[in-house]
PDB file of C-alpha atoms in Angstrom:
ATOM      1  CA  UNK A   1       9.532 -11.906   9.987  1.00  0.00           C
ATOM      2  CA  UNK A   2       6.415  -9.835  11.563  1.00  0.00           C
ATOM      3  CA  UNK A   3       7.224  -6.498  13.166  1.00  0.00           C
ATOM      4  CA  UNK A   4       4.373  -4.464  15.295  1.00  0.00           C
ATOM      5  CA  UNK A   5       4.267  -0.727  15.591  1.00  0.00           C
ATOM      6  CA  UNK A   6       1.905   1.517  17.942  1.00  0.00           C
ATOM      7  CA  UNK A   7       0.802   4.767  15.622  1.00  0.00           C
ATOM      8  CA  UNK A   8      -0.470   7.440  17.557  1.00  0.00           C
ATOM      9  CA  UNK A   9      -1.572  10.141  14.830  1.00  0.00           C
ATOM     10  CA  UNK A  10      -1.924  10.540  11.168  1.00  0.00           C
ATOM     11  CA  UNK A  11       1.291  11.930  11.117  1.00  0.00           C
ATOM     12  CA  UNK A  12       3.245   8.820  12.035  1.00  0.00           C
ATOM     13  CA  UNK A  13       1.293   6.907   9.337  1.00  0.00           C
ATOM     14  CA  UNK A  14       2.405   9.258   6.906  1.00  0.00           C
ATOM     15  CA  UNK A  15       5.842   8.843   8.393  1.00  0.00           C
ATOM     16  CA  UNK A  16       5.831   5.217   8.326  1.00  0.00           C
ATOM     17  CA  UNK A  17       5.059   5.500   4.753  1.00  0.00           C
ATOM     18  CA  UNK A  18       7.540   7.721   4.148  1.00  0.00           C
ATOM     19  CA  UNK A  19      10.022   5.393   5.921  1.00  0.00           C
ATOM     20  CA  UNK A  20       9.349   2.029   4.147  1.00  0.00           C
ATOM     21  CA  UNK A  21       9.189   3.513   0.731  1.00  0.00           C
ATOM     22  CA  UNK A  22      12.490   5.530   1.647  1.00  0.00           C
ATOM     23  CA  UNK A  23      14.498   2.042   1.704  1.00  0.00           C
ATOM     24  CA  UNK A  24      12.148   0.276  -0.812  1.00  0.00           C
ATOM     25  CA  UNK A  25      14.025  -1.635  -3.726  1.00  0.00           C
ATOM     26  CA  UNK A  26      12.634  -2.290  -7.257  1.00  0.00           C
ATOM     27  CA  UNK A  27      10.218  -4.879  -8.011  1.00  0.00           C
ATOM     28  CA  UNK A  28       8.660  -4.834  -4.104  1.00  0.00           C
ATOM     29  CA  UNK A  29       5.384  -5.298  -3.531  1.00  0.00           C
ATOM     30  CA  UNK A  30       3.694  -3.888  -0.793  1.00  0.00           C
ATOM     31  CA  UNK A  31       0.066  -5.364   0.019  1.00  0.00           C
ATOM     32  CA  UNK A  32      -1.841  -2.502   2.298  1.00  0.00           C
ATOM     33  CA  UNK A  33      -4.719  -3.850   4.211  1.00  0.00           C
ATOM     34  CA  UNK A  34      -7.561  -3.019   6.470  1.00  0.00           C
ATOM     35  CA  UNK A  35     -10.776  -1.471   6.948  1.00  0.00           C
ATOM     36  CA  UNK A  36     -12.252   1.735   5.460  1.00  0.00           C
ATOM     37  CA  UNK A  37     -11.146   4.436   7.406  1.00  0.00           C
ATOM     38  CA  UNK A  38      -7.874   2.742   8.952  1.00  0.00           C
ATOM     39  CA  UNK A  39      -5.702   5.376   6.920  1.00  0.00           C
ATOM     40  CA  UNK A  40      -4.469   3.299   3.710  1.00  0.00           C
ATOM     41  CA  UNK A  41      -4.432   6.352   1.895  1.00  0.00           C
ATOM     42  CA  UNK A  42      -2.603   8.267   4.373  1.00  0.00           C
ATOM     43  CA  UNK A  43       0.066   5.429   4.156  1.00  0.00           C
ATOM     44  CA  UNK A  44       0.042   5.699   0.831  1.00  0.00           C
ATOM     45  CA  UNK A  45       0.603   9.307   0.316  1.00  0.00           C
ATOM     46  CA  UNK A  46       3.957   8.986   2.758  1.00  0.00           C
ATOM     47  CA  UNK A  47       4.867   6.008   0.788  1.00  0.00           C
ATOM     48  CA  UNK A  48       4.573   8.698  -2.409  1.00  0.00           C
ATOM     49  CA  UNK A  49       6.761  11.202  -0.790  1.00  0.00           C
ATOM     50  CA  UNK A  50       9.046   8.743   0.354  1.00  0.00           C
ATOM     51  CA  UNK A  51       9.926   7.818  -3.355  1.00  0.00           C
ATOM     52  CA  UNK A  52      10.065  11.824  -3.969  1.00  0.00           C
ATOM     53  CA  UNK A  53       6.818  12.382  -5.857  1.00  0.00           C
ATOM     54  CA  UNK A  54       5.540  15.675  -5.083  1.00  0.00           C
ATOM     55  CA  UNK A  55       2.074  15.295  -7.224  1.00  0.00           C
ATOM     56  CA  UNK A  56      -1.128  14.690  -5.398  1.00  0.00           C
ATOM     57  CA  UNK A  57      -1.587  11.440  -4.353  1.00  0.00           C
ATOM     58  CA  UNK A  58      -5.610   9.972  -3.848  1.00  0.00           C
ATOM     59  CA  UNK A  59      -6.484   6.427  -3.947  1.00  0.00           C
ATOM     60  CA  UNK A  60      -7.496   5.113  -7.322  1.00  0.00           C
ATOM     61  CA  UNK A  61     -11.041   3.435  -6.342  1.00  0.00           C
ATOM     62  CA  UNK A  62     -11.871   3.841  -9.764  1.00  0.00           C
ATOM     63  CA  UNK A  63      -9.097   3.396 -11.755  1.00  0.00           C
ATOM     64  CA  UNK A  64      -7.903   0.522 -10.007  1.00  0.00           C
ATOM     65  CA  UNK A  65      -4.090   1.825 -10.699  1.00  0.00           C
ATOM     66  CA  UNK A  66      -2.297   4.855 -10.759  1.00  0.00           C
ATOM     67  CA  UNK A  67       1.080   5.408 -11.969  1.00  0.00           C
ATOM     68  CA  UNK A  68       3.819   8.073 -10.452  1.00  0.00           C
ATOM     69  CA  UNK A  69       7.217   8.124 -12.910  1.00  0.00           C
ATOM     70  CA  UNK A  70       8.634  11.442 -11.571  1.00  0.00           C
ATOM     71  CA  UNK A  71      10.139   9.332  -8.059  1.00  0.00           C
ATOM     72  CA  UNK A  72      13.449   7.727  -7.329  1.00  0.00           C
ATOM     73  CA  UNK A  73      11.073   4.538  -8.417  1.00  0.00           C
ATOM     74  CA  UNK A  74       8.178   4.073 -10.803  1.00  0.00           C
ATOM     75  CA  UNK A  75       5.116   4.189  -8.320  1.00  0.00           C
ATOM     76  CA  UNK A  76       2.265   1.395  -9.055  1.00  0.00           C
ATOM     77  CA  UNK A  77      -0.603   2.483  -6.622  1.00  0.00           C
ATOM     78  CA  UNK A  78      -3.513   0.080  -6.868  1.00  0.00           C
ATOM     79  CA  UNK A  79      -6.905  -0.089  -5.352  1.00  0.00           C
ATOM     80  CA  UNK A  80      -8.353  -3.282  -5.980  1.00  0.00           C
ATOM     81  CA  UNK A  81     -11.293  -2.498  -3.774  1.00  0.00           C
ATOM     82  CA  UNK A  82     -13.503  -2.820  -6.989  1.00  0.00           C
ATOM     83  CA  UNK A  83     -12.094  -5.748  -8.430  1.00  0.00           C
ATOM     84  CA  UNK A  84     -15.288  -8.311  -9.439  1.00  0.00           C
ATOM     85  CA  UNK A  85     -12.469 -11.142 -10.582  1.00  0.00           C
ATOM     86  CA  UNK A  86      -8.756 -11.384 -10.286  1.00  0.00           C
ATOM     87  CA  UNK A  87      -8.296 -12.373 -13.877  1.00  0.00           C
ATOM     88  CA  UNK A  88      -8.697  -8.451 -14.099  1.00  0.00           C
ATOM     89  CA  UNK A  89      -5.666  -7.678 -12.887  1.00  0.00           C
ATOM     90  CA  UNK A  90      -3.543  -9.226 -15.840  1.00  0.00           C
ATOM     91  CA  UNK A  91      -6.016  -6.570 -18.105  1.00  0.00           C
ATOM     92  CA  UNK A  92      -4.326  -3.978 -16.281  1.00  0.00           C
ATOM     93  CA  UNK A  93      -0.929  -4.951 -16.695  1.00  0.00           C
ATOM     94  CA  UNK A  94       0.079  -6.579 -12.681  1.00  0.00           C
ATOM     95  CA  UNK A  95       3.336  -8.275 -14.134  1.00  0.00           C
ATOM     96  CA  UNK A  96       4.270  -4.849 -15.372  1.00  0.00           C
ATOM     97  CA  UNK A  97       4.328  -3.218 -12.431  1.00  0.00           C
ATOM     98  CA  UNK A  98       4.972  -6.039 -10.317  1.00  0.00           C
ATOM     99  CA  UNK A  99       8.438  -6.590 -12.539  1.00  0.00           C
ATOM    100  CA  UNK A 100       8.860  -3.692 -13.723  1.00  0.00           C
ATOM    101  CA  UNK A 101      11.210  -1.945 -11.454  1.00  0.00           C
ATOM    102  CA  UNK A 102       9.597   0.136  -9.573  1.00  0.00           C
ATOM    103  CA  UNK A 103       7.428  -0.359  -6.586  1.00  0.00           C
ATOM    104  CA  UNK A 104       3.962  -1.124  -6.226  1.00  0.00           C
ATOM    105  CA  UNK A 105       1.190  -0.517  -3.390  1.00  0.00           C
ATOM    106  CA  UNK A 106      -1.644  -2.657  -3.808  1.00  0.00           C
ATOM    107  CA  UNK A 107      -4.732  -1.268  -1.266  1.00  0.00           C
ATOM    108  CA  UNK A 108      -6.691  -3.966  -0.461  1.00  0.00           C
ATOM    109  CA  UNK A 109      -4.132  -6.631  -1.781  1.00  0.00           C
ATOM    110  CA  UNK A 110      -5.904  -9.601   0.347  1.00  0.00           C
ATOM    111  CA  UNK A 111      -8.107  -9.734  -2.705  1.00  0.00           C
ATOM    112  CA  UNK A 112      -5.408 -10.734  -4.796  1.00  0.00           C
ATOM    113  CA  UNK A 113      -3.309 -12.188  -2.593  1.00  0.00           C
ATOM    114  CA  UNK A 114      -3.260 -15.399  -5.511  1.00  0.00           C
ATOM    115  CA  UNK A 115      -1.177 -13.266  -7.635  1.00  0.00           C
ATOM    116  CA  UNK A 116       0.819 -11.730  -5.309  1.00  0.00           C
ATOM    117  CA  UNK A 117       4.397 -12.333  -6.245  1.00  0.00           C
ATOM    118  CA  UNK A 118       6.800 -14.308  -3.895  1.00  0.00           C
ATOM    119  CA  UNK A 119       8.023 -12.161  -0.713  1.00  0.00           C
ATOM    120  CA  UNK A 120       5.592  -9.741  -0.969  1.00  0.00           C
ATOM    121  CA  UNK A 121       5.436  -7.415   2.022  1.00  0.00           C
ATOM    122  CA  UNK A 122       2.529  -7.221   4.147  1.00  0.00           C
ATOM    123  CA  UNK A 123       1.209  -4.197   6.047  1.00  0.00           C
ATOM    124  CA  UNK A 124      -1.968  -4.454   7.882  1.00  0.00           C
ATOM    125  CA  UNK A 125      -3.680  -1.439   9.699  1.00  0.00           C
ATOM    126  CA  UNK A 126      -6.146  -1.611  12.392  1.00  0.00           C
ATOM    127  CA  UNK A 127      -7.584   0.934  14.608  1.00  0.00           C
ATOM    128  CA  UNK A 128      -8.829  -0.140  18.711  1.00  0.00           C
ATOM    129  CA  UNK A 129     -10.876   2.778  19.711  1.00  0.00           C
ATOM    130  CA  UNK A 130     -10.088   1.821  23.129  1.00  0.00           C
ATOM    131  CA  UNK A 131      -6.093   3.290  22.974  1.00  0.00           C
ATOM    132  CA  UNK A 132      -7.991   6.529  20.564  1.00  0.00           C
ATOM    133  CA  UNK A 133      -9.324   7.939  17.857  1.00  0.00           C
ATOM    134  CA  UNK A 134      -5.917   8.658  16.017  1.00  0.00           C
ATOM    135  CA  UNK A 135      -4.552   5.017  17.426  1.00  0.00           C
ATOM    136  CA  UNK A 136      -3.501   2.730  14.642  1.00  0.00           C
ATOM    137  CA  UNK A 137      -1.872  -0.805  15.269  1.00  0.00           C
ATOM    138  CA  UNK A 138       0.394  -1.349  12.197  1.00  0.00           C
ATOM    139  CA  UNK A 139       1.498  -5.163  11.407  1.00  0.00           C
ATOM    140  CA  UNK A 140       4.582  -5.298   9.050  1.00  0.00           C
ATOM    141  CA  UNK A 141       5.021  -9.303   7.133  1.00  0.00           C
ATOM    142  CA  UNK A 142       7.194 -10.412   5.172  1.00  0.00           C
ATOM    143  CA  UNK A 143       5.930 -12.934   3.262  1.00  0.00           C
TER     144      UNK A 143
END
């Protein structure tokens, strides 16, 4: 099942973040993809508030994962931007969160996509500077 949506502003990324993680059940992973600058982290901080986490939420470049406890879930954010081998993400603890029962965001998740559990969701960004600046062509898979 593939679903398409036209974003028009940061706002509705936020939003759609907001949305998803709104109706998201335990033990869903959610593989966020796309180029620097698309608005991952915008996603992302929509998907926080849609779980009810009021902290700040930045991408964790450097600490590859980030967890947020206070929601109606437990929160796994990764960024696995930085990731040299996927045999680091079992250092980390990936069945943890994965299992766990909560929800986990995994920015740049094509670089894992080997150890991405069955059914995953998929949700690729992409800008085309020819419908704007703020235009953002969101591609929703579940796989």
């Amino acid at each position: 099942m593939t679903e398409v949506l036209d974003l028009f502003s940061e706002e509705e990324t936020f939003e759609l973040g907001r949305k998803i993680s709104s109706e998201a059940v335990p033990n869903t992973v959610y593989c966020l993809t796309g180029d620097l600058g698309v608005g991952k982290t915008v996603f992302a901080k929509g998907f926080a508030k849609g779980l009810g986490i009021e902290e700040p939420v930045n991408s964790p470049t450097f600490t590859i994962l980030q967890v947020y406890e206070e929601g109606r879930l437990p929160f796994y954010h990764f960024d696995v931007y930085r990731i040299a081998d996927v045999e680091e993400m079992y250092e980390i603890g990936t069945d943890d969160a994965f299992f766990g029962g909560g929800v986990s965001l995994v920015e740049w998740g094509e670089m894992i996509e080997e150890i991405l559990p069955e059914g995953y969701v998929k949700i690729l960004i992409e800008k085309d500077l020819s419908k704007g600046l703020d235009y953002r062509k969101v591609t929703i898979t579940q796989n």
